[in-house]
Coordinates of C-alpha atoms and ligand atoms in Angstrom, one line a residue:
M176 CA 171.3 114.5 -60.9
R177 CA 173.4 114.9 -64.5
L178 CA 172.9 112.4 -66.9
S179 CA 174.6 111.4 -70.3
D180 CA 173.0 111.5 -73.4
D181 CA 172.7 108.5 -73.5
E182 CA 170.5 108.2 -70.2
K183 CA 168.0 111.7 -71.2
A184 CA 167.6 108.9 -74.2
M185 CA 166.3 106.0 -71.8
R186 CA 164.9 108.3 -69.9
D187 CA 162.9 109.9 -72.5
G188 CA 161.5 106.3 -73.9
A189 CA 164.1 105.9 -77.3
H190 CA 164.8 102.5 -76.1
G191 CA 160.6 101.8 -75.0
A192 CA 158.5 102.6 -72.2
A193 CA 160.6 99.8 -70.1
K194 CA 163.7 101.3 -69.5
A195 CA 162.1 104.9 -70.0
R196 CA 160.3 104.2 -66.4
A197 CA 163.8 102.3 -65.2
M198 CA 165.6 105.2 -65.7
D199 CA 162.6 107.5 -64.3
L200 CA 163.1 105.7 -61.0
L201 CA 166.8 105.2 -60.8
V202 CA 166.6 109.0 -61.2
R203 CA 164.6 110.0 -58.6
Y204 CA 166.1 107.3 -55.9
G205 CA 169.4 108.2 -56.9
E206 CA 168.2 112.0 -56.4
A207 CA 166.3 110.4 -53.2
L208 CA 169.8 109.3 -51.7
G209 CA 172.0 112.2 -52.9
A210 CA 173.9 110.9 -56.0
E211 CA 175.1 113.4 -58.4
R212 CA 174.4 110.8 -60.6
L213 CA 174.7 107.2 -62.2
V214 CA 177.3 104.8 -62.7
E215 CA 178.0 101.8 -65.7
T216 CA 177.5 98.5 -63.8
N217 CA 178.0 95.4 -66.0
N218 CA 177.0 92.9 -63.2
V219 CA 173.1 92.4 -61.6
A220 CA 172.2 90.4 -58.9
G221 CA 169.1 90.6 -57.3
A222 CA 164.7 89.1 -56.6
F223 CA 163.2 88.6 -59.7
N224 CA 161.8 85.0 -59.3
A225 CA 157.3 84.9 -58.6
S226 CA 157.4 82.4 -56.4
T227 CA 155.6 83.7 -53.3
P228 CA 151.6 83.8 -52.7
S229 CA 150.5 87.4 -52.2
I230 CA 152.9 87.8 -56.0
A231 CA 150.6 84.8 -57.2
H232 CA 147.3 87.3 -58.1
L233 CA 150.2 89.3 -59.9
A234 CA 151.3 86.6 -61.8
E235 CA 148.2 85.8 -63.3
E236 CA 147.7 89.3 -65.2
G237 CA 151.6 87.7 -66.8
F238 CA 154.8 88.3 -65.9
D239 CA 155.5 92.0 -67.1
K240 CA 153.0 92.7 -64.9
V241 CA 155.2 91.7 -61.8
Y242 CA 158.0 92.4 -63.1
S243 CA 156.8 96.1 -63.8
E244 CA 155.3 96.3 -59.9
L245 CA 157.9 94.6 -58.1
N246 CA 160.6 95.4 -60.3
L247 CA 160.2 99.0 -61.9
D248 CA 157.7 100.5 -59.6
S249 CA 155.5 101.2 -62.1
D250 CA 151.4 100.7 -61.8
E251 CA 152.0 100.4 -65.6
T252 CA 152.7 97.2 -67.1
V253 CA 155.1 97.8 -69.8
E254 CA 156.7 95.2 -72.4
I255 CA 159.7 93.0 -70.4
P256 CA 162.8 93.2 -72.8
H257 CA 166.1 91.6 -73.0
M258 CA 168.2 92.1 -69.8
A259 CA 170.9 95.0 -70.9
V260 CA 173.8 93.8 -68.8
P261 CA 174.7 89.6 -67.1
T262 CA 172.2 89.2 -64.6
C263 CA 171.2 86.8 -61.9
Q264 CA 168.7 86.2 -60.0
L265 CA 169.8 85.6 -56.2
I266 CA 168.0 83.0 -53.6
T267 CA 164.5 82.1 -54.3
G268 CA 161.8 80.7 -51.9
I269 CA 160.9 77.7 -53.4
D270 CA 163.4 74.2 -53.8
N271 CA 162.5 72.9 -57.6
R272 CA 163.3 70.2 -57.1
N273 CA 162.0 69.3 -52.9
W274 CA 159.0 71.4 -52.8
Q275 CA 156.7 69.3 -51.8
T276 CA 159.3 68.2 -48.5
Q277 CA 159.7 72.7 -48.1
G278 CA 155.7 71.7 -47.9
V279 CA 154.8 74.3 -50.6
D280 CA 151.9 74.5 -52.7
E281 CA 152.3 72.5 -56.1
K282 CA 150.2 75.6 -58.3
L283 CA 153.3 78.1 -56.6
A284 CA 156.4 75.3 -57.5
E285 CA 154.7 75.5 -60.8
L286 CA 154.6 79.3 -60.8
Q287 CA 158.6 79.9 -59.7
R288 CA 159.0 77.2 -62.9
R289 CA 157.2 79.0 -65.5
S290 CA 158.8 82.6 -63.9
E291 CA 161.8 81.3 -64.4
Q292 CA 161.6 80.5 -68.2
Y293 CA 160.4 84.3 -68.9
L294 CA 163.5 85.2 -67.2
G295 CA 166.1 83.4 -68.4
A296 CA 164.0 84.2 -72.0
R297 CA 165.4 87.7 -70.8
G298 CA 168.9 87.0 -69.6
V299 CA 168.4 86.4 -66.1
N300 CA 170.8 83.5 -65.0
M301 CA 169.4 81.3 -63.3
M302 CA 171.7 81.1 -59.9
A303 CA 169.2 80.9 -57.8
T304 CA 171.6 81.2 -54.6
C305 CA 172.5 83.9 -51.7
T306 CA 176.4 82.9 -53.1
P307 CA 177.0 84.2 -56.7
Y308 CA 180.1 84.3 -56.1
Q309 CA 180.5 80.5 -55.3
V310 CA 179.1 79.7 -58.6
G311 CA 180.7 82.0 -61.1
N312 CA 179.5 85.5 -60.6
V313 CA 182.8 87.0 -59.4
P314 CA 183.3 90.2 -60.4
V315 CA 187.2 91.9 -60.5
K316 CA 188.6 94.6 -58.0
G317 CA 187.5 97.6 -58.5
E318 CA 184.0 96.4 -60.8
H319 CA 180.5 98.9 -60.2
C320 CA 177.7 96.1 -59.4
A321 CA 174.9 96.6 -58.2
W322 CA 173.5 93.7 -55.6
M323 CA 171.1 92.4 -53.2
E324 CA 172.1 89.9 -50.0
S325 CA 173.5 91.5 -47.6
S326 CA 175.8 88.6 -46.9
A327 CA 177.0 88.2 -50.8
V328 CA 177.0 92.5 -51.1
I329 CA 179.3 92.4 -47.9
Y330 CA 181.7 89.3 -49.7
C331 CA 181.4 91.4 -52.6
N332 CA 182.9 94.8 -51.0
S333 CA 185.5 93.3 -49.3
V334 CA 186.6 89.9 -50.7
L335 CA 186.4 90.5 -54.2
G336 CA 187.0 94.6 -53.5
A337 CA 184.3 94.6 -56.3
R338 CA 181.6 98.4 -55.3
T339 CA 177.8 97.4 -54.1
N340 CA 175.5 98.8 -52.4
V341 CA 172.7 97.0 -50.5
E342 CA 170.2 97.2 -53.6
G343 CA 166.8 96.2 -53.7
K344 CA 164.1 94.3 -55.8
E345 CA 163.8 98.0 -57.8
S346 CA 166.9 99.4 -58.1
T347 CA 168.6 95.9 -59.5
G348 CA 165.2 95.9 -61.8
A349 CA 165.9 99.2 -63.1
A350 CA 170.1 98.5 -63.1
A351 CA 169.3 94.9 -64.7
L352 CA 167.4 96.8 -67.1
T353 CA 169.7 100.2 -68.5
G354 CA 172.9 99.0 -66.8
R355 CA 172.8 102.1 -64.3
I356 CA 173.0 102.8 -60.7
P357 CA 173.1 105.6 -58.9
Y358 CA 176.8 106.3 -58.3
W359 CA 176.5 106.8 -54.4
G360 CA 177.4 105.0 -51.3
Y361 CA 179.6 102.6 -51.2
H362 CA 180.5 102.9 -55.7
L363 CA 183.1 106.3 -54.1
P364 CA 186.4 105.8 -53.3
E365 CA 186.5 108.1 -50.5
N366 CA 183.7 105.7 -48.7
R367 CA 185.5 102.7 -48.6
F368 CA 188.1 103.0 -45.4
A369 CA 188.2 102.0 -42.1
T370 CA 186.6 103.7 -39.1
H371 CA 186.7 101.2 -36.3
L372 CA 190.3 99.0 -35.5
V373 CA 189.4 95.9 -34.0
D374 CA 192.2 94.6 -31.9
I375 CA 192.0 90.8 -31.9
D376 CA 194.0 88.8 -29.6
I377 CA 193.3 85.1 -29.2
D378 CA 193.3 82.8 -32.5
I379 CA 190.5 82.7 -35.0
D380 CA 190.8 80.2 -37.1
E381 CA 187.8 77.5 -37.2
M382 CA 184.6 78.5 -38.7
A383 CA 182.7 78.3 -35.9
D384 CA 185.5 80.6 -34.6
W385 CA 184.9 83.1 -37.5
G386 CA 180.8 83.2 -37.5
V387 CA 180.7 84.4 -33.6
L388 CA 183.2 86.9 -34.3
G389 CA 181.5 88.7 -37.4
Y390 CA 178.8 88.7 -34.4
F391 CA 180.4 90.6 -32.3
I392 CA 181.5 93.0 -34.8
G393 CA 178.2 93.9 -36.5
F394 CA 176.9 94.7 -33.1
A395 CA 179.7 96.4 -31.5
V396 CA 180.3 98.7 -35.4
G397 CA 176.7 98.5 -36.7
E398 CA 177.2 100.3 -40.1
D399 CA 180.8 101.3 -40.7
I400 CA 183.4 99.1 -41.4
P401 CA 185.6 97.7 -39.6
A402 CA 189.6 96.6 -40.5
L403 CA 190.7 93.6 -37.8
N404 CA 194.1 93.9 -36.9
G405 CA 195.3 90.0 -35.3
I406 CA 194.8 87.3 -38.0
R407 CA 197.5 84.8 -37.6
R408 CA 195.7 82.5 -39.9
Q409 CA 195.1 82.3 -43.4
P410 CA 191.1 82.1 -43.7
N411 CA 189.8 80.8 -46.8
L412 CA 186.0 81.6 -49.0
V413 CA 183.9 79.1 -46.1
K414 CA 185.5 81.5 -42.9
L415 CA 184.4 84.4 -45.1
K416 CA 181.5 84.2 -45.9
H417 CA 179.9 82.7 -42.7
F418 CA 181.9 85.8 -41.2
G419 CA 181.0 88.2 -42.8
A420 CA 177.2 86.8 -43.5
A421 CA 177.2 87.1 -39.3
A422 CA 178.6 90.6 -39.4
A423 CA 175.8 92.1 -42.3
S424 CA 173.1 90.4 -40.0
S425 CA 172.8 91.4 -36.7
G426 CA 174.5 94.8 -37.9
G427 CA 174.6 96.1 -41.3
V428 CA 177.8 96.0 -42.2
E429 CA 178.5 96.0 -45.9
M430 CA 182.4 96.3 -45.8
Y431 CA 185.3 95.1 -44.1
H432 CA 189.0 95.0 -44.6
I433 CA 192.1 92.6 -43.5
P434 CA 195.3 94.0 -44.2
G435 CA 197.1 91.6 -46.1
V436 CA 193.9 89.5 -46.7
T437 CA 191.7 91.9 -49.1
P438 CA 192.3 93.1 -52.1
E439 CA 192.2 96.9 -50.8
A440 CA 194.2 97.1 -47.9
A441 CA 197.7 96.2 -48.1
S442 CA 198.5 97.4 -44.9
M443 CA 196.4 99.3 -41.7
E444 CA 197.4 102.8 -43.3
Q445 CA 196.3 101.9 -45.8
A446 CA 193.0 99.9 -44.8
F447 CA 192.5 103.8 -42.1
G448 CA 193.4 106.1 -45.9
P449 CA 192.8 109.4 -44.2
N450 CA 190.4 108.9 -41.4
R451 CA 191.9 109.7 -38.4
D452 CA 189.9 109.3 -35.0
K453 CA 189.4 105.3 -35.8
Q454 CA 187.5 103.9 -32.7
V455 CA 189.4 101.0 -31.1
I456 CA 187.4 98.0 -30.7
R457 CA 188.6 94.5 -28.2
F458 CA 187.9 90.7 -29.2
G459 CA 189.4 88.0 -26.8
A460 CA 188.3 85.2 -24.8
K461 CA 185.9 87.0 -22.8
E462 CA 184.4 88.6 -26.1
R463 CA 184.0 85.2 -27.5
R464 CA 182.5 83.6 -25.2
E465 CA 179.5 85.6 -23.9
T466 CA 179.0 86.2 -28.2
Y467 CA 178.7 81.9 -28.0
E468 CA 176.2 82.3 -25.1
R469 CA 174.2 85.4 -27.1
L470 CA 173.6 82.7 -30.2
Q471 CA 172.1 79.9 -27.7
C472 CA 168.2 81.0 -26.8
A473 CA 167.7 77.2 -26.4
T474 CA 167.0 75.6 -23.1
E475 CA 166.0 72.3 -24.4
R476 CA 168.1 70.0 -25.6
K477 CA 166.2 67.4 -27.7
V478 CA 167.2 68.6 -31.0
D479 CA 164.1 68.6 -34.2
F480 CA 165.8 70.1 -37.0
I481 CA 169.4 70.5 -38.3
M482 CA 169.9 73.6 -40.5
L483 CA 172.9 73.4 -42.5
G484 CA 174.0 75.9 -45.4
C485 CA 173.9 79.9 -44.7
P486 CA 175.2 81.7 -46.3
H487 CA 175.2 78.6 -49.1
N488 CA 177.0 75.6 -48.6
S489 CA 180.8 75.3 -50.6
I490 CA 181.5 71.7 -52.4
E491 CA 184.0 71.7 -49.2
Q492 CA 181.3 71.6 -46.8
M493 CA 179.7 69.3 -49.0
A494 CA 182.4 66.9 -48.8
L495 CA 182.6 67.5 -44.9
I496 CA 179.2 66.8 -44.4
A497 CA 179.4 63.1 -46.1
Q498 CA 182.7 62.3 -45.0
L499 CA 180.9 62.8 -41.3
L500 CA 177.8 61.1 -42.2
E501 CA 179.0 58.1 -43.6
G502 CA 178.0 54.7 -42.9
R503 CA 175.3 56.6 -40.4
R504 CA 171.3 57.6 -39.7
I505 CA 170.0 60.4 -38.7
H506 CA 167.6 60.1 -35.9
P507 CA 164.4 59.4 -36.9
D508 CA 162.8 62.6 -34.6
V509 CA 165.3 64.4 -36.8
A510 CA 165.2 66.8 -40.0
L511 CA 168.8 68.0 -41.5
W512 CA 167.9 70.1 -44.7
V513 CA 171.6 70.9 -46.5
H514 CA 171.6 73.7 -48.6
T515 CA 173.8 74.2 -51.5
P516 CA 173.1 76.3 -55.1
H517 CA 172.1 73.9 -57.6
A518 CA 175.7 74.1 -59.2
I519 CA 177.5 73.3 -56.2
R520 CA 174.4 70.2 -55.7
Q521 CA 175.4 68.8 -59.5
M522 CA 178.9 68.5 -58.3
A523 CA 178.4 66.3 -55.0
E524 CA 176.3 64.8 -57.2
R525 CA 178.9 63.7 -59.3
S526 CA 181.1 63.6 -56.3
G527 CA 178.8 60.7 -54.4
Y528 CA 178.2 63.2 -51.0
N529 CA 174.7 63.4 -51.5
A530 CA 173.9 60.2 -51.7
I531 CA 176.2 59.8 -48.4
I532 CA 173.7 62.4 -47.2
E533 CA 170.3 60.7 -48.4
A534 CA 171.2 57.3 -47.2
A535 CA 171.8 59.3 -43.5
G536 CA 169.0 60.5 -43.9
G537 CA 169.5 63.6 -44.9
V538 CA 168.0 66.0 -47.0
V539 CA 169.8 68.5 -49.9
M540 CA 168.1 71.6 -50.4
S541 CA 168.7 74.6 -53.2
D542 CA 167.6 77.1 -54.5
T543 CA 166.4 78.5 -51.4
C544 CA 166.5 78.2 -47.1
P545 CA 164.0 78.2 -44.5
A546 CA 164.7 82.1 -43.0
I547 CA 164.1 82.7 -47.3
S548 CA 161.3 81.1 -47.9
R549 CA 160.0 80.4 -44.5
K550 CA 159.5 76.3 -44.5
L551 CA 160.5 74.8 -42.1
P552 CA 159.5 70.6 -41.8
P553 CA 156.7 70.6 -39.8
G554 CA 156.5 70.6 -35.8
V555 CA 160.0 71.8 -35.2
R556 CA 160.6 72.9 -32.2
V557 CA 164.4 73.0 -31.4
V558 CA 166.7 74.3 -34.5
A559 CA 170.5 73.9 -34.3
T560 CA 172.8 75.4 -37.1
D561 CA 176.1 76.2 -37.8
S562 CA 175.5 79.4 -38.9
A563 CA 174.9 82.9 -37.4
K564 CA 173.5 83.9 -39.4
Q565 CA 170.3 81.3 -39.1
A566 CA 170.9 81.7 -35.5
H567 CA 170.2 85.0 -35.5
Y568 CA 167.1 84.9 -37.6
L569 CA 165.3 81.3 -37.2
P570 CA 164.3 81.5 -34.7
A571 CA 162.0 85.5 -34.4
I572 CA 161.4 84.3 -38.0
A573 CA 159.8 80.6 -36.7
K574 CA 159.3 80.8 -33.6
V575 CA 162.1 78.3 -32.6
E576 CA 164.8 77.7 -29.8
G577 CA 168.7 77.5 -31.1
W578 CA 172.0 76.4 -31.0
F579 CA 174.7 76.9 -32.5
G580 CA 178.2 75.2 -32.6
S581 CA 180.3 73.8 -36.0
L582 CA 179.3 72.2 -38.9
A583 CA 180.3 68.8 -36.6
D584 CA 178.4 69.4 -34.0
C585 CA 175.2 69.8 -35.6
V586 CA 176.1 66.4 -37.7
E587 CA 176.8 64.4 -34.3
T588 CA 173.3 65.9 -33.3
A589 CA 171.9 65.1 -35.9
V590 CA 172.3 61.6 -35.0
S591 CA 171.9 61.4 -31.6
G592 CA 168.9 63.9 -30.9
E593 CA 170.2 65.4 -28.4
W594 CA 173.1 68.6 -28.3
Q595 CA 176.0 67.9 -28.5
G596 CA 178.2 71.4 -29.0
A597 CA 178.8 73.6 -26.2
G598 CA 175.9 75.5 -24.1
Ligands
LIG881 FE1 171.4 82.9 -47.8 FE2 169.6 82.7 -46.6 FE3 171.1 82.7 -45.2 S1 169.6 83.4 -47.8 S2 172.7 83.8 -46.2 S3 171.0 81.0 -46.6 S4 169.8 83.2 -44.1

């Protein structure tokens, strides 16, 4: 791999041991990927927090030890300096306010708080969400980023037109200290053209439809790049957030094009660029019905847990939940957890939405989600969610049955205690 003089100096220790470790890691990682060089990045989103039981023993030796081992792959503990470039923490395992409701041990909650202080002092912005683009981290078109979290990566590449691969704890840890990431994959313009044409001949409008479409496309294209034809109604952030998260969970989709909507393709010709042998996939009423059915893995209609906010809810979604719950009470046998970034949680607080959700018996959660924390209310057997991604993961992770439907279906289910959607 070719390194600049600056990069060589970092590798050789001129800027301290931590940067030397970081540069060594990036070179090994880049060479394994076949990258010829590194690229400068000014935007890193990773996972740095010490908040799981498996990390707690490392934290006893200090947070430099945690960062060295988990974010730099270094057995030797090095002193971690201030991050070199803007860096944010993605979602964590613990809601700093609702850790007791989650059933998290007090010592672990305290460990996360101390870990955040350590990281904050080194310039890690505590966004604590899988949707950093909703709370201030909005890279511009063409910007090279180093992001983890599949639902954030697909949004970054496709909707924002910025450039990132799905990075890991180690590569983001090294990128944050050096401002570099291997130049390969989606950083290269020639790797960003569509491979599959998805011909859609039904109206896609509701958020649940976007989730179903994404789930279908993920299975159909795997890790390739779909271009969507036939979208008649302009989608918004919430719909594209759900679409991308679903496509990245049933498949490994990291980028898509919707000509006229996403910024890198004004036309199908631009979406495919030089790719001539496009594969064509059709999505119609039959495919929608089959995919919807595939997402329903419950048989029992009595539901005991409703999970909303995967990916983390926008402020409009918080407003809608409050509107649907105003003056109502959720069923006494049902737990309703609504997940949103803590910055949006504050907006929802001031707008009065949290008070309505809480008066109905719901809990507004931040910083985490059940798939990451592996924490659900005790004794849960049947879950309902408006997220195709969550419907995909929760049954496997938590050994529960799951229903998938619209936000309104889920709220009605929370009130009645029985699944109110189709299926
Ligand atoms: Fe975010 Fe958790 Fe869903 S990380 S995308 S809320 S599975």
